[in-house]
Short mmCIF file of C-alpha atoms in Angstrom, two decimals:
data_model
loop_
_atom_site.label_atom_id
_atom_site.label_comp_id
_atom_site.label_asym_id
_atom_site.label_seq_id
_atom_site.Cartn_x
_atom_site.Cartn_y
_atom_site.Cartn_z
CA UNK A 85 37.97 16.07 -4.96
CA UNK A 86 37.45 16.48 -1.34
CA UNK A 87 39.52 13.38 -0.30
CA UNK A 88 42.53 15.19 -2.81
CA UNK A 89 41.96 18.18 -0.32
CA UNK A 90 42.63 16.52 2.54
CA UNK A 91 45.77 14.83 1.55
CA UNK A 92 47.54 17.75 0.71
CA UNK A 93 46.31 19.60 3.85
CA UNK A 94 47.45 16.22 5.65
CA UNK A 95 50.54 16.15 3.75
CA UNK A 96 51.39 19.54 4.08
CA UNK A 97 50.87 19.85 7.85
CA UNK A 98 53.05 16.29 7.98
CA UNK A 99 55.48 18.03 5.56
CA UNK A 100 57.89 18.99 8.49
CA UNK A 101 59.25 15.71 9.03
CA UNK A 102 61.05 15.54 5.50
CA UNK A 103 63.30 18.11 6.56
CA UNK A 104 67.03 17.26 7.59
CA UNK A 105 69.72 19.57 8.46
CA UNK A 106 71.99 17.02 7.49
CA UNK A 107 73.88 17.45 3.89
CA UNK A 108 75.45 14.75 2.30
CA UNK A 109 79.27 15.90 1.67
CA UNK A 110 81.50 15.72 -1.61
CA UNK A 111 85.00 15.12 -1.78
CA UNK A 112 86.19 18.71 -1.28
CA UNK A 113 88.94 18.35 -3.20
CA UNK A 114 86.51 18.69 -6.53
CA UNK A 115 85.08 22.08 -5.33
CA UNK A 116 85.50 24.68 -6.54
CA UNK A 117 85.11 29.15 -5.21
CA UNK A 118 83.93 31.29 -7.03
CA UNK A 119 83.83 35.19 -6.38
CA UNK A 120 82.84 38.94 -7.27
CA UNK A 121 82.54 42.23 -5.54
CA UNK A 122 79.43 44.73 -4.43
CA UNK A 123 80.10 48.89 -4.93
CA UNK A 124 77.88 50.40 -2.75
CA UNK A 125 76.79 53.73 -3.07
CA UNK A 126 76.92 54.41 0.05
CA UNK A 127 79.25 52.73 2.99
CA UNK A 128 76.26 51.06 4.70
CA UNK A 129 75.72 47.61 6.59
CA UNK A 130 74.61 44.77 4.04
CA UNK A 131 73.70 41.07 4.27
CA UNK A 132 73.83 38.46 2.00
CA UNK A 133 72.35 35.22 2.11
CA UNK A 134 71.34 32.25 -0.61
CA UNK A 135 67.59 33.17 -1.60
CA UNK A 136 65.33 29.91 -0.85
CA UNK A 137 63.89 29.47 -3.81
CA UNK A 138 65.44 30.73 -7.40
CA UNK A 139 64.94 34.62 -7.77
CA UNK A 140 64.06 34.75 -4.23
CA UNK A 141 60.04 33.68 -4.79
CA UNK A 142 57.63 32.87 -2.49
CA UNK A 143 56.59 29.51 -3.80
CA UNK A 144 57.51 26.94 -6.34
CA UNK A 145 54.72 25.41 -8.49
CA UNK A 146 56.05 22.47 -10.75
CA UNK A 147 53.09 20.69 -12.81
CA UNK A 148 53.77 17.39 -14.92
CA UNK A 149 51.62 15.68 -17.95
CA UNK A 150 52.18 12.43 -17.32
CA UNK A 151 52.47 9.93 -20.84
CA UNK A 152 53.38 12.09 -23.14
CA UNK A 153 50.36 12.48 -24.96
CA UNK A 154 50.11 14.85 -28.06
CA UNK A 155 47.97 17.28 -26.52
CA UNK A 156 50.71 18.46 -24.73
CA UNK A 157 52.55 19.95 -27.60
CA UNK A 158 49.49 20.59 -29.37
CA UNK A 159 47.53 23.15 -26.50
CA UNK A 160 49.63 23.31 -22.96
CA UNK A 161 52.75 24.40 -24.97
CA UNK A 162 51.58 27.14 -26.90
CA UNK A 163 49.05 28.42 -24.80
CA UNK A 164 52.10 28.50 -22.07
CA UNK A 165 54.78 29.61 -24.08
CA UNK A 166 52.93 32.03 -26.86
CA UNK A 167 51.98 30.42 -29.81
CA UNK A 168 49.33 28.95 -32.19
CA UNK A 169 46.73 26.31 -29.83
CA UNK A 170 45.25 23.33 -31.67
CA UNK A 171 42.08 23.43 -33.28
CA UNK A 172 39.80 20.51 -32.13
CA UNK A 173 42.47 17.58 -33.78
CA UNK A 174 40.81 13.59 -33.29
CA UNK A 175 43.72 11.64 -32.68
CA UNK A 176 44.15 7.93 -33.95
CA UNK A 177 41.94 7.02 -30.31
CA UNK A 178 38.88 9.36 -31.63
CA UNK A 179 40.07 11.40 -28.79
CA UNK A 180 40.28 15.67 -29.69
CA UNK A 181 43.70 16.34 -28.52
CA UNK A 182 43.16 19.58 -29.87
CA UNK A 183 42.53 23.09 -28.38
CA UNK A 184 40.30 26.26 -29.15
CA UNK A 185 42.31 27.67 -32.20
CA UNK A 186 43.18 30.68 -30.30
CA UNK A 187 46.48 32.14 -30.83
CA UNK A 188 48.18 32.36 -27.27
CA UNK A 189 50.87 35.93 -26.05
CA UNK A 190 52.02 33.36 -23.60
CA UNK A 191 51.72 32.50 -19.35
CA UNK A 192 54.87 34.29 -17.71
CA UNK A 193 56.73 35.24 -14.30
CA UNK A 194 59.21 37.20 -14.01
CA UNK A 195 63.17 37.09 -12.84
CA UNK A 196 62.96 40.21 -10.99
CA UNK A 197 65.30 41.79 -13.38
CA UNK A 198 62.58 43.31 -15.73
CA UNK A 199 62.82 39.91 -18.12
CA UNK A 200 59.96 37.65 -18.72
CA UNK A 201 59.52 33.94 -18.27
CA UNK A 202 57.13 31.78 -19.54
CA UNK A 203 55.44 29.02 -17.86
CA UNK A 204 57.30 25.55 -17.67
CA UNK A 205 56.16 21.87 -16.94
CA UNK A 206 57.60 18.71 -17.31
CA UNK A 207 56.40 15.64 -19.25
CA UNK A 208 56.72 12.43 -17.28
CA UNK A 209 57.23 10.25 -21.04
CA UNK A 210 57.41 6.63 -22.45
CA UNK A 211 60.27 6.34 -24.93
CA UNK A 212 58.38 3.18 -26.64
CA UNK A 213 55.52 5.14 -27.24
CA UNK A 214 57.17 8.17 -28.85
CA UNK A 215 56.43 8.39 -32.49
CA UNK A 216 56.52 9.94 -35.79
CA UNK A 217 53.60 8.87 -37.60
CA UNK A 218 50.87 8.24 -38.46
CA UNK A 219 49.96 11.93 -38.37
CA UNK A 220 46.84 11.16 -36.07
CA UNK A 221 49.10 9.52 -33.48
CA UNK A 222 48.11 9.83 -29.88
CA UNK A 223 51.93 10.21 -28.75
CA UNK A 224 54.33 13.03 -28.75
CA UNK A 225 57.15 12.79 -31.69
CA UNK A 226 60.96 13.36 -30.79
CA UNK A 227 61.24 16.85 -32.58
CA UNK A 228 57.74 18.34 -30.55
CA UNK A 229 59.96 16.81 -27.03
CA UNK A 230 62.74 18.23 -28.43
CA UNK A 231 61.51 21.38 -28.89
CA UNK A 232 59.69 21.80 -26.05
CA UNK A 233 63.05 20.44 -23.86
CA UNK A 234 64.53 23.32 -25.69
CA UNK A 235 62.25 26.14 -24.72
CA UNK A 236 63.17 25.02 -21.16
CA UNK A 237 60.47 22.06 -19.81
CA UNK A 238 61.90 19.08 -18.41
CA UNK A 239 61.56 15.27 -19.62
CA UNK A 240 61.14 12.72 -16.84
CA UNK A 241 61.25 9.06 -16.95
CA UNK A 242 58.21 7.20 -17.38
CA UNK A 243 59.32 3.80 -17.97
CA UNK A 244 59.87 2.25 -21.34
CA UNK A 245 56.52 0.88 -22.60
CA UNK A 246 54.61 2.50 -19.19
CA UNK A 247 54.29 -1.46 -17.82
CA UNK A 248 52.79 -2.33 -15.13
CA UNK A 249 51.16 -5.63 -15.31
CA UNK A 250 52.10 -9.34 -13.54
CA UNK A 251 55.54 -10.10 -14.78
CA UNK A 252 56.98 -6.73 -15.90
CA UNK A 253 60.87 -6.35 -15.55
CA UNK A 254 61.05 -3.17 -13.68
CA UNK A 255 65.10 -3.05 -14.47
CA UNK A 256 64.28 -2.65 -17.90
CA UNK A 257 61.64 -0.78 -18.16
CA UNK A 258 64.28 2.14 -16.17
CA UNK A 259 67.09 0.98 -18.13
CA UNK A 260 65.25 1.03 -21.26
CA UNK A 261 64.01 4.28 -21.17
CA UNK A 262 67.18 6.47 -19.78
CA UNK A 263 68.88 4.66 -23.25
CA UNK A 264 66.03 5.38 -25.66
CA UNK A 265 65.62 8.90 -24.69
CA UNK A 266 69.51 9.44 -24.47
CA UNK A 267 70.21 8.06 -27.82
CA UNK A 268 67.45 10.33 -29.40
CA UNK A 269 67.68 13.65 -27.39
CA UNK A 270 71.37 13.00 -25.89
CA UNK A 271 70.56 13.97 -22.90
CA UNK A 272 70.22 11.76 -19.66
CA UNK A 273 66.85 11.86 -17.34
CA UNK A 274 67.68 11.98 -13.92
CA UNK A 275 63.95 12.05 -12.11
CA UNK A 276 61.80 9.13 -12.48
CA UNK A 277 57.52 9.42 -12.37
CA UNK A 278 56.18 5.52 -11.73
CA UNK A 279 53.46 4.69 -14.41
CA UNK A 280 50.44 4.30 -13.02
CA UNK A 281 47.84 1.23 -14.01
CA UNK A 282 47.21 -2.41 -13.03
CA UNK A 283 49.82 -4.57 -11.34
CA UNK A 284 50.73 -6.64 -8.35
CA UNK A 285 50.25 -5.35 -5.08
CA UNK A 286 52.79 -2.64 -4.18
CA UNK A 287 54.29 -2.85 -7.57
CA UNK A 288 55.40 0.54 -7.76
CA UNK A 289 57.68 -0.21 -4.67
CA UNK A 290 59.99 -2.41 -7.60
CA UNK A 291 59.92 0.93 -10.23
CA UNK A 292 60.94 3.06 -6.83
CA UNK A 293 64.19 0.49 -6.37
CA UNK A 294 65.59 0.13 -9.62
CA UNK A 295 65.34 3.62 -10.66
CA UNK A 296 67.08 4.84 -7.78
CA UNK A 297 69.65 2.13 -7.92
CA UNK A 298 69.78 2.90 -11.61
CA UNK A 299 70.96 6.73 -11.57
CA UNK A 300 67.96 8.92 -10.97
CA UNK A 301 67.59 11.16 -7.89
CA UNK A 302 63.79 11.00 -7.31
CA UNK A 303 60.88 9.57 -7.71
CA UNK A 304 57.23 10.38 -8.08
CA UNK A 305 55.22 7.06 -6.76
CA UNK A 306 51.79 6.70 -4.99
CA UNK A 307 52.91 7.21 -1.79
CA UNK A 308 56.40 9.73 -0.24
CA UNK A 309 56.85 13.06 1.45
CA UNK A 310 55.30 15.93 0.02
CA UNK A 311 53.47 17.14 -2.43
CA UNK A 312 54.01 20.41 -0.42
CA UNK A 313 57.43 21.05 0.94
CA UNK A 314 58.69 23.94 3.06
CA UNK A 315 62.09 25.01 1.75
CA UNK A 316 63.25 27.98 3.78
CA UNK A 317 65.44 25.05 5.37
CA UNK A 318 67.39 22.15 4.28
CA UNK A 319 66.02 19.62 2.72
CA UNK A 320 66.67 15.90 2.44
CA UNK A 321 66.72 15.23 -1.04
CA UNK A 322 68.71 11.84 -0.78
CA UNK A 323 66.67 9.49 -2.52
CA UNK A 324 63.35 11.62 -2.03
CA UNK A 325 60.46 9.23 -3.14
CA UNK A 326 57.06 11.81 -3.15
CA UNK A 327 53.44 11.37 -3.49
CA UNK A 328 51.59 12.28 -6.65
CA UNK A 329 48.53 14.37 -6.60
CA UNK A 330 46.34 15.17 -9.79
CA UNK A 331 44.37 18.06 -11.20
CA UNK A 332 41.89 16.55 -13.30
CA UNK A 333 38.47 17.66 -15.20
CA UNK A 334 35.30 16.19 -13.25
CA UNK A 335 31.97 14.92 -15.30
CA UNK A 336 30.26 18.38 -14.51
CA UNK A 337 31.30 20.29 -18.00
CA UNK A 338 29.05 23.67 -16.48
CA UNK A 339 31.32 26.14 -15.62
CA UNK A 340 34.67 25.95 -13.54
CA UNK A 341 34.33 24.73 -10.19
CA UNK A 342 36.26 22.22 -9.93
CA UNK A 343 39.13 23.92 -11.23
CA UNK A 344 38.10 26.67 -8.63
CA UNK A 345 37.98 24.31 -5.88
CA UNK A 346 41.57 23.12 -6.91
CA UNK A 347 42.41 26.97 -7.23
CA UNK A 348 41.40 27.60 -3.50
CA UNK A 349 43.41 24.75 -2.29
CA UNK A 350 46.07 26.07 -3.99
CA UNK A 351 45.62 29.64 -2.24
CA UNK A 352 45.32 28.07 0.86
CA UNK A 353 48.58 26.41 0.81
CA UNK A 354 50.58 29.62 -0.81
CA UNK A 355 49.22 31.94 2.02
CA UNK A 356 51.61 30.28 4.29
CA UNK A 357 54.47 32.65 5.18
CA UNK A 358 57.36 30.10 4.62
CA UNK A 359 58.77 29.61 1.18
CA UNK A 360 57.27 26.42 -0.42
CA UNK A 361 57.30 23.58 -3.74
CA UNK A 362 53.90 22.50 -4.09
CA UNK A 363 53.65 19.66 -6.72
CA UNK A 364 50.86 18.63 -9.26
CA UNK A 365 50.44 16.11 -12.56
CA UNK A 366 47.59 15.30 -14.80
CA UNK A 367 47.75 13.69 -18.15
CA UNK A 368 46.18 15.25 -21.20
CA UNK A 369 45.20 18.51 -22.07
CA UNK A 370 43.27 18.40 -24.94
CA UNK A 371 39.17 18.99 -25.27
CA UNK A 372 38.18 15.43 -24.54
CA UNK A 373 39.35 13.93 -20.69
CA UNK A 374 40.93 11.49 -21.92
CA UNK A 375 41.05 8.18 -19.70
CA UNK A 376 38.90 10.70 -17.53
CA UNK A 377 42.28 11.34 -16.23
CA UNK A 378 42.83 14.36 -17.57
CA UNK A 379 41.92 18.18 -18.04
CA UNK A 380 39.57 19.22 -20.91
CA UNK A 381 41.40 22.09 -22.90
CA UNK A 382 39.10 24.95 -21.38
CA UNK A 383 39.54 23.73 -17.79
CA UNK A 384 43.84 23.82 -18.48
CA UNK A 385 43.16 27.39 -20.23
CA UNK A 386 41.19 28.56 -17.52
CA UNK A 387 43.04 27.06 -14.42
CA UNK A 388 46.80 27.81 -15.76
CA UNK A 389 45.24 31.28 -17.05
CA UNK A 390 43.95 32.36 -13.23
CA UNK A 391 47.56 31.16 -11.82
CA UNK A 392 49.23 33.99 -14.13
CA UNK A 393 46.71 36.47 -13.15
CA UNK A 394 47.11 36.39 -9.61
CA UNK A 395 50.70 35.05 -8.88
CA UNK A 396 52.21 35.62 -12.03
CA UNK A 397 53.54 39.31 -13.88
CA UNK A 398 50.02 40.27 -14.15
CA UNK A 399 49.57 39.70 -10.20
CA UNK A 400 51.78 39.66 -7.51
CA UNK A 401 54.48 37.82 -9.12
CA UNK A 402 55.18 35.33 -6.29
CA UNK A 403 55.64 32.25 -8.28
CA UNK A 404 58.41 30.26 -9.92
CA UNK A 405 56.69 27.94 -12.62
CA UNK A 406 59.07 25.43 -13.07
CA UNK A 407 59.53 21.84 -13.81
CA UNK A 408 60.30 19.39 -10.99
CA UNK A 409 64.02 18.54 -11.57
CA UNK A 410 64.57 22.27 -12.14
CA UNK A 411 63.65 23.07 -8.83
CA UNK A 412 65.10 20.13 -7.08
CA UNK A 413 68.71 21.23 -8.95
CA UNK A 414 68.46 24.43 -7.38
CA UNK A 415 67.71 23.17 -3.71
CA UNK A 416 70.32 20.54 -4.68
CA UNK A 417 72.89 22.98 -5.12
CA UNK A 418 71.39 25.70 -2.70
CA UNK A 419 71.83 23.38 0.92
CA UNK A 420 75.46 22.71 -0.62
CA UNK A 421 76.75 25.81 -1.53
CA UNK A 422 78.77 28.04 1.77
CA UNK A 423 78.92 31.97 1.03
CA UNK A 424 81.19 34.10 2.65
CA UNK A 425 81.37 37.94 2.40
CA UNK A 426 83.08 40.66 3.95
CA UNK A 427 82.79 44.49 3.71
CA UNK A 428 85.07 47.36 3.78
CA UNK A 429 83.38 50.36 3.56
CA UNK A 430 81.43 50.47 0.43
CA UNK A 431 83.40 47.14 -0.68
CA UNK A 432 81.94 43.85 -0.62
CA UNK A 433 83.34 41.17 -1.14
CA UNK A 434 81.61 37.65 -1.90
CA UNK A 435 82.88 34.40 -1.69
CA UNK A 436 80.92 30.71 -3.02
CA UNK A 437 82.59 27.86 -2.60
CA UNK A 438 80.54 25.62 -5.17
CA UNK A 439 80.62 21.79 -4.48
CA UNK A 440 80.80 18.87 -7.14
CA UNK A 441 77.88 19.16 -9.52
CA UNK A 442 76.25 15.85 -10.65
CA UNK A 443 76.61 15.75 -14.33
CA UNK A 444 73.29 14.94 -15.14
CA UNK A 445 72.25 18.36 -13.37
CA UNK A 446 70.68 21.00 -16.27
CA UNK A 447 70.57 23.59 -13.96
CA UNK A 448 73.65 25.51 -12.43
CA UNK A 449 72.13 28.88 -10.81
CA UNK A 450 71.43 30.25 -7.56
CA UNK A 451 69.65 33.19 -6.64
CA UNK A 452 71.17 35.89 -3.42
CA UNK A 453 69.02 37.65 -1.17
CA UNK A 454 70.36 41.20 -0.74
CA UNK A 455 69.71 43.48 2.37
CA UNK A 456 71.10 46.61 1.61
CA UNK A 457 69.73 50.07 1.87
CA UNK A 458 72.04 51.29 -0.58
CA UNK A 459 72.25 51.06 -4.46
CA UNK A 460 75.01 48.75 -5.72
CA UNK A 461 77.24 47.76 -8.80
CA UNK A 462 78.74 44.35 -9.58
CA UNK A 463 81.88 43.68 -10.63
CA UNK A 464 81.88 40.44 -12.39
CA UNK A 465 84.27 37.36 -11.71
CA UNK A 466 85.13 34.64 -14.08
CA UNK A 467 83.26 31.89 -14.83
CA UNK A 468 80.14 33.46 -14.34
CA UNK A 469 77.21 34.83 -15.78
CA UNK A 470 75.20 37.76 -13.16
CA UNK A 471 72.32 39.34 -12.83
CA UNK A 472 71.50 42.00 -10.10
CA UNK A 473 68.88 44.42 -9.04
CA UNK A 474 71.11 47.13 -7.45
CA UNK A 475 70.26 50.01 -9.55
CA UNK A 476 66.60 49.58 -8.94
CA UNK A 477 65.10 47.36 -5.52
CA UNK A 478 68.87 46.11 -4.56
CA UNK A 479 67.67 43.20 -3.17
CA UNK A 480 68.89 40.30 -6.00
CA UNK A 481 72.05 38.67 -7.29
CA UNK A 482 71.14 36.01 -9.18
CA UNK A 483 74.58 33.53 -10.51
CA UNK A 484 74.68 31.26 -13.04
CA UNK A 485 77.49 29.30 -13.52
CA UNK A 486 79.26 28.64 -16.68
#
């Protein structure tokens, strides 16, 4: 625990140096502006400017379950997104994947705008391991990825059977995996998290090439940039490779302080007055630590339950729990994106011009940081889908694009 401490505060203080002002350009010719107006209330001086981080938050928190083990569907998804948690359920390992039984309202933030969201992680998964029987399996199905991809948590690339040993092809296990998830969710992966287990020597160096060759845009290895990363600036995302760090259950079942101790870290890091993406995995979630690589049911409950208290809609509502390739797509398109307004009186108007999107990309939103003293009104353009603040706080736009 104490050595996990001191790489993040390492890796955080280092953190600087994965910063570029430098932005890789698209052909211009395939971009595209977009536009609407601002009624004031009142003819006064306003500023807009793209909000760091989406809905203009102080910090990013994306957490991953890495294997895509069936306690995910069966406790972190309901107890996340409202629903029905697992009783204590032995899986085909004699492992309890299961829960408490308790029947969950749900972990949320907020978008500023009044509306709810629930918690979101990602699930780093293993498309030869994803099964529908027998009803005991240790593995997630394709309808519980499915519907958890629909309720808005990302799937990231695992590899294909999660190999690591002497004489794995690393080229298929990416290639493998992007097809077998594809041709059973139709969708393409575009972040890839290297398995972890034994191999030889600097192993995860051949994952890191081919799936970067091999269309994804990150990946999560055992040694990059981050986990923290200060965003109120550019950052290089080209081929970002980052470090992994985990939250996982200790031996000591008495109480909750090692999920406190990973709590405080986490304060320590979000006290910091830039905007920041702070990055964590484990692997199960159910009541047994399973590989003791894991966190027992009641330490998840407790630690994801003490995030939405104090930085969710019950706190301060600072965060933006989201999975990793969510938040990468809106830094993506946030260092790319050049906004132009100009005001007349209580007229404002805004301009966007929008760059190529990859088409893998889920996400097409940005969020606008408003300093007006004045109430406001949109009036809409095409092509777009907006939110705003300006009868309330006027301080948010947020876009999405259609």
């Amino acid at each position: 625990m104490l050595k996990r401490i001191l790489l993040i505060v390492i890796l955080f203080f280092g953190c600087f140096t994965c910063f570029s002002n430098e932005v890789t350009e698209k052909d211009s010719s395939k971009s595209k502006t977009i536009s609407f107006k601002i009624k004031l209330k009142s003819a006064e001086n306003v500023q807009v400017k793209v909000a760091p981080l989406k809905y203009n938050k102080h910090f990013a928190y994306s957490f991953t379950l890495d294997d895509g083990y069936r306690s995910a569907y069966l406790t972190a998804f309901p107890l996340l997104n409202g629903g029905k948690i697992s009783s204590p359920d032995k899986n085909e390992w004699k492992i309890d994947q299961g829960g408490d039984g308790t029947t969950s309202d749900g972990l949320f933030y907020s978008d500023g705008f009044g509306n709810k969201i629930p918690f979101k992680l990602a699930l780093a998964v293993n498309g030869g391991a994803i099964r529908d029987l027998p009803a005991n399996r240790g593995h997630l199905s394709w309808p519980e990825i499915k519907e958890m991809y629909n309720a808005g948590w990302d799937i990231l690339s695992h590899g294909f059977h999660h190999a690591t040993k002497h004489g794995t092809n690393y080229l298929t296990e990416v290639k493998e995996n992007t097809a077998s998830i594809k041709q059973n969710l139709d969708f393409t992966m575009s972040h890839f998290v290297v398995p972890g287990g034994e191999g030889d020597e600097k192993y995860y160096l051949e994952y890191e090439k081919e799936a970067l060759n091999n269309g994804h845009l990150s990946v999560a290895s055992y040694y990059g940039v981050g986990p923290v990363f200060k965003v109120d600036s550019k950052v290089n995302l080209d081929k970002m490779i980052t470090a992994r760090t985990f939250v996982q259950s200790s031996k000591d079942t008495i109480g909750f302080k090692t999920m406190d101790r990973y709590l405080k870290t986490l304060d320590s890091i979000v006290k910091q007055p830039n905007a920041l993406w702070f990055n964590e995995f484990t692997h199960g979630t159910g009541n047994t630590n399973l590989w003791n690589l894991s966190m027992r049911f009641p330490d998840f409950k407790y630690y994801m339950t003490a995030l939405a208290d104090k930085y969710g809609v019950k706190g301060n509502d600072s965060i933006w729990m989201a999975p990793w390739q969510e938040v990468y797509e809106y830094i993506w398109l946030r260092d790319r994106i050049k906004i132009d307004y100009k005001q007349k009186g209580k007229d404002v108007e805004v301009k966007i011009v929008i760059p190529e999107i990859p088409e893998a990309f889920r996400y097409r939103e940005i969020s606008l940081a408003i300093d007006a003293s004045s109430k406001f009104e949109i009036e809409s353009g095409k092509n777009l889908i907006i939110k705003d603040d300006g009868k309330t706080n006027h301080k948010l736009i947020h876009l999405k694009l259609k």
